[in-house]
CSV table of C-alpha atoms in Angstrom, one decimal:
chain,number,residue,atom,x,y,z
A,113,MET,CA,-18.0,0.7,11.6
A,114,ALA,CA,-17.3,-2.4,13.7
A,115,GLU,CA,-15.9,-4.5,10.9
A,116,SER,CA,-13.3,-1.9,9.8
A,117,GLY,CA,-10.4,-4.0,11.2
A,118,HIS,CA,-7.2,-3.1,12.9
A,119,ASP,CA,-6.4,0.1,14.7
A,120,HIS,CA,-3.0,1.8,14.3
A,121,GLU,CA,-1.3,-0.2,17.1
A,122,GLU,CA,-2.3,-3.5,15.5
A,123,TRP,CA,-1.1,-2.3,12.1
A,124,ARG,CA,2.2,-1.3,13.7
A,125,GLU,CA,2.6,-4.7,15.3
A,126,VAL,CA,1.9,-6.5,12.0
A,127,ALA,CA,4.4,-4.3,10.2
A,128,LEU,CA,7.2,-4.7,12.7
A,129,LYS,CA,6.8,-8.5,12.7
A,130,ARG,CA,6.9,-8.6,8.9
A,131,GLY,CA,10.0,-6.4,8.9
A,132,LYS,CA,11.7,-8.6,11.5
A,133,ARG,CA,11.0,-11.7,9.5
A,134,GLU,CA,12.4,-10.2,6.3
A,135,GLU,CA,15.5,-8.9,8.1
A,136,GLU,CA,16.2,-12.4,9.4
A,137,GLY,CA,15.9,-13.8,5.9
A,138,GLU,CA,12.9,-16.0,6.6
A,139,SER,CA,10.8,-16.9,3.6
A,140,GLU,CA,7.4,-18.5,4.4
A,141,GLN,CA,5.4,-20.0,1.6
A,142,TRP,CA,2.1,-21.8,1.5
A,143,SER,CA,2.7,-25.5,2.1
A,144,GLU,CA,-0.7,-26.4,0.9
A,145,PRO,CA,-3.5,-24.8,-1.2
A,146,GLN,CA,-5.6,-22.6,1.0
A,147,GLN,CA,-9.0,-24.2,0.8
A,148,ASN,CA,-11.0,-21.3,2.2
A,149,LEU,CA,-9.5,-18.6,0.0
A,150,ARG,CA,-10.3,-17.4,-3.5
A,151,LEU,CA,-7.5,-15.9,-5.7
A,152,ILE,CA,-8.3,-13.6,-8.6
A,153,VAL,CA,-5.5,-12.8,-11.1
A,154,ARG,CA,-5.7,-10.2,-13.9
A,155,ASP,CA,-3.3,-8.4,-16.2
A,156,ILE,CA,-4.1,-4.7,-16.5
A,157,GLU,CA,-2.0,-2.2,-18.5
A,158,GLY,CA,1.0,-4.6,-18.4
A,159,ALA,CA,0.8,-5.1,-14.6
A,160,ARG,CA,-0.1,-8.4,-12.9
A,161,ILE,CA,-2.7,-8.0,-10.2
A,162,SER,CA,-3.6,-10.6,-7.6
A,163,VAL,CA,-6.6,-10.3,-5.2
A,164,LEU,CA,-7.0,-12.8,-2.4
A,165,LYS,CA,-10.4,-13.0,-0.6
A,166,PRO,CA,-12.3,-15.4,1.6
A,167,LYS,CA,-14.5,-17.9,-0.3
A,168,GLY,CA,-17.2,-17.1,2.2
A,169,GLU,CA,-18.5,-13.6,3.2
A,170,TRP,CA,-16.2,-10.7,2.5
A,171,ASN,CA,-16.3,-8.0,5.2
A,172,ARG,CA,-15.8,-5.3,2.6
A,173,CYS,CA,-12.4,-4.3,3.9
A,174,VAL,CA,-9.3,-4.5,1.7
A,175,LEU,CA,-5.6,-4.0,2.1
A,176,ILE,CA,-3.8,-3.0,-1.1
A,177,HIS,CA,0.0,-3.4,-1.0
A,178,ALA,CA,2.6,-1.4,-3.0
A,179,HIS,CA,5.9,-3.3,-3.1
A,180,GLY,CA,9.4,-1.7,-2.9
A,181,PHE,CA,12.1,-1.4,-5.6
A,182,ARG,CA,12.9,-4.4,-7.7
A,183,HIS,CA,15.7,-4.6,-10.2
A,184,GLU,CA,14.8,-3.6,-13.8
A,185,THR,CA,15.4,-7.2,-14.9
A,186,ALA,CA,13.2,-8.7,-12.2
A,187,GLU,CA,10.2,-10.8,-13.2
A,188,LYS,CA,6.9,-9.1,-12.7
A,189,LEU,CA,5.3,-11.0,-9.8
A,190,ALA,CA,2.2,-10.3,-7.7
A,191,GLU,CA,2.2,-12.9,-5.0
A,192,VAL,CA,-0.1,-12.9,-2.0
A,193,ASP,CA,1.9,-15.1,0.2
A,194,ASP,CA,2.7,-13.1,3.3
A,195,PRO,CA,1.3,-15.0,6.3
A,196,PHE,CA,0.0,-11.8,7.8
A,197,TRP,CA,-2.0,-11.2,4.7
A,198,ILE,CA,-3.3,-14.8,4.9
A,199,GLU,CA,-4.4,-14.0,8.5
A,200,LEU,CA,-6.2,-10.9,7.4
A,201,VAL,CA,-8.1,-12.9,4.7
A,202,SER,CA,-9.0,-15.5,7.3
A,203,GLN,CA,-10.6,-12.7,9.2
A,204,GLY,CA,-12.7,-11.7,6.2
A,205,TRP,CA,-10.5,-9.1,4.5
A,206,ALA,CA,-9.4,-9.0,0.9
A,207,VAL,CA,-5.7,-8.4,0.1
A,208,ALA,CA,-4.5,-7.2,-3.3
A,209,VAL,CA,-1.1,-6.7,-4.8
A,210,THR,CA,0.4,-5.6,-8.1
A,211,SER,CA,3.7,-6.2,-9.9
A,212,TYR,CA,3.5,-2.7,-11.4
A,213,ARG,CA,3.6,-2.4,-15.2
A,214,ARG,CA,7.4,-2.5,-15.2
A,215,SER,CA,10.2,-3.4,-12.7
A,216,GLY,CA,12.8,-0.8,-11.6
A,217,LEU,CA,12.2,2.7,-10.4
A,218,ILE,CA,8.6,3.6,-10.9
A,219,VAL,CA,6.4,6.1,-9.1
A,220,ARG,CA,3.9,7.9,-11.3
A,221,ASP,CA,2.9,4.8,-13.2
A,222,ALA,CA,2.9,2.8,-10.0
A,223,VAL,CA,0.2,5.2,-8.6
A,224,LYS,CA,-1.9,4.3,-11.7
A,225,ASP,CA,-1.3,0.6,-11.2
A,226,ILE,CA,-2.4,0.8,-7.5
A,227,ASN,CA,-5.5,2.7,-8.6
A,228,ASN,CA,-6.1,-0.1,-11.1
A,229,VAL,CA,-6.0,-2.6,-8.2
A,230,HIS,CA,-8.7,-0.6,-6.4
A,231,ASN,CA,-10.8,-0.6,-9.6
A,232,LEU,CA,-10.4,-4.3,-10.0
A,233,VAL,CA,-11.5,-4.9,-6.4
A,234,CYS,CA,-14.6,-2.7,-7.0
A,235,ASN,CA,-15.4,-4.6,-10.3
A,236,GLU,CA,-14.9,-8.1,-8.9
A,237,LEU,CA,-16.0,-7.8,-5.3
A,238,GLY,CA,-17.9,-4.5,-4.9
A,239,PHE,CA,-16.9,-1.1,-3.4
A,240,PRO,CA,-15.1,-1.6,-0.1
A,241,VAL,CA,-16.2,0.2,3.0
A,242,TRP,CA,-12.6,0.3,4.3
A,243,ALA,CA,-9.6,0.5,2.0
A,244,MET,CA,-6.1,0.6,3.4
A,245,LEU,CA,-2.9,1.2,1.4
A,246,ASP,CA,0.3,-0.5,2.6
A,247,GLY,CA,3.7,0.4,1.0
A,248,ARG,CA,7.3,-0.4,1.8
A,249,SER,CA,10.4,1.6,0.7
A,250,MET,CA,9.7,2.8,-2.8
A,251,GLY,CA,6.1,1.5,-2.3
A,252,GLY,CA,5.9,3.7,0.7
A,253,ALA,CA,6.7,6.7,-1.5
A,254,VAL,CA,4.0,5.5,-4.0
A,255,VAL,CA,1.2,5.3,-1.4
A,256,VAL,CA,2.1,8.6,0.2
A,257,ARG,CA,1.8,10.3,-3.2
A,258,ILE,CA,-1.6,8.6,-3.6
A,259,ALA,CA,-2.6,10.0,-0.3
A,260,GLU,CA,-1.9,13.5,-1.7
A,261,GLN,CA,-4.1,13.1,-4.8
A,262,PRO,CA,-7.4,15.1,-4.8
A,263,TYR,CA,-9.5,11.9,-5.4
A,264,CYS,CA,-7.8,9.9,-2.7
A,265,SER,CA,-10.4,10.3,0.1
A,266,ARG,CA,-13.1,9.0,-2.2
A,267,ARG,CA,-11.2,5.7,-2.6
A,268,TYR,CA,-9.0,5.1,0.4
A,269,ASP,CA,-9.2,5.5,4.2
A,270,GLY,CA,-5.6,5.4,5.3
A,271,VAL,CA,-2.0,4.7,4.5
A,272,LEU,CA,0.7,2.6,6.3
A,273,ALA,CA,4.1,3.7,4.9
A,274,ILE,CA,7.0,1.4,6.0
A,275,GLY,CA,10.5,2.8,5.5
A,276,ALA,CA,9.1,5.1,2.9
A,277,ALA,CA,11.7,6.3,0.4
A,278,LEU,CA,10.0,9.7,0.1
A,279,LEU,CA,12.7,11.4,-1.8
A,280,VAL,CA,12.8,8.8,-4.7
A,281,LYS,CA,12.5,10.5,-8.1
A,282,GLU,CA,12.2,9.3,-11.6
A,283,ARG,CA,14.4,10.9,-14.2
A,284,GLU,CA,11.4,11.6,-16.4
A,285,ASN,CA,7.7,12.1,-15.7
A,286,ASP,CA,8.4,12.5,-11.9
A,287,LEU,CA,5.5,12.9,-9.5
A,288,PRO,CA,6.7,15.4,-6.8
A,289,LEU,CA,5.3,15.5,-3.3
A,290,SER,CA,2.7,18.2,-2.6
A,291,TYR,CA,2.7,17.9,1.2
A,292,SER,CA,-1.1,17.9,1.3
A,293,PRO,CA,-2.3,14.4,2.2
A,294,SER,CA,-6.1,14.1,2.3
A,295,ILE,CA,-6.2,10.8,4.4
A,296,PRO,CA,-4.3,9.7,7.5
A,297,ILE,CA,-0.7,8.4,7.0
A,298,VAL,CA,1.1,6.2,9.6
A,299,PHE,CA,4.8,6.1,9.1
A,300,LEU,CA,7.0,3.3,10.4
A,301,THR,CA,10.7,3.8,9.9
A,302,ASN,CA,14.2,3.0,11.3
A,303,ILE,CA,15.3,5.5,13.9
A,304,THR,CA,18.3,6.5,11.6
A,305,GLU,CA,15.8,7.5,8.9
A,306,THR,CA,13.3,9.5,10.9
A,307,GLY,CA,14.7,12.9,9.7
A,308,ILE,CA,13.2,12.6,6.3
A,309,ILE,CA,9.8,11.6,7.8
A,310,GLU,CA,9.9,14.4,10.4
A,311,ARG,CA,10.7,17.0,7.6
A,312,TYR,CA,7.8,15.7,5.6
A,313,ILE,CA,5.4,16.0,8.6
A,314,ASP,CA,6.7,19.5,9.3
A,315,ARG,CA,6.1,20.5,5.7
A,316,VAL,CA,2.6,19.1,5.9
A,317,ARG,CA,1.8,21.1,9.0
A,318,ARG,CA,3.2,24.3,7.5
A,319,GLN,CA,1.1,23.7,4.3
A,320,GLN,CA,-2.0,23.2,6.3
A,321,ARG,CA,-1.5,26.4,8.2
A,322,LEU,CA,-1.0,28.2,4.9
A,323,ASN,CA,-4.2,26.7,3.6
A,324,ASP,CA,-6.1,27.8,6.7
A,325,ASP,CA,-4.8,31.3,6.3
A,326,ILE,CA,-5.9,31.4,2.6
A,327,VAL,CA,-9.4,30.2,3.5
């Protein structure tokens, strides 16, 4: 599939550049309206969803972003203003984000909101041939849990989890890890936080061996 986009090394470079920019406190905004882009905004089940696509031909690839923790009082925003996302769209991709239906700690309902983003993309643009999930911190925990859902491989092709807060738990209605992802996951994390990721990978490998023995 020649149009499927970046390989893992390119995704890693994009993510590291984004993280560096955020750590340095830079905030890049659009200085002028993007004339070659089309923005679709919808409210679904209390969540704001924004989809940015080229005005011209869409290459049927989409990046869906799951944001990290925001304070409970934070405004529900879904802004597609990351310059790397703009670059992806200029290459023919669509990029979609959601505010989630509420701010604060949210996992199970965030999974529903991300799936609603995918549904909106399908309804507005058509079914993508390549759908990537990108999550940071709490959003990384959300997309990893999506990767573990039985339906996942029918919707998504891979996950990029940046600094994933895998152990995050909601007090009520928690969605625990199953350690059985059905699509590839690429983890990017600080060296001081690799222990949690390594333990997750080890549990996945043990779970897969167990499943093989059962089969």
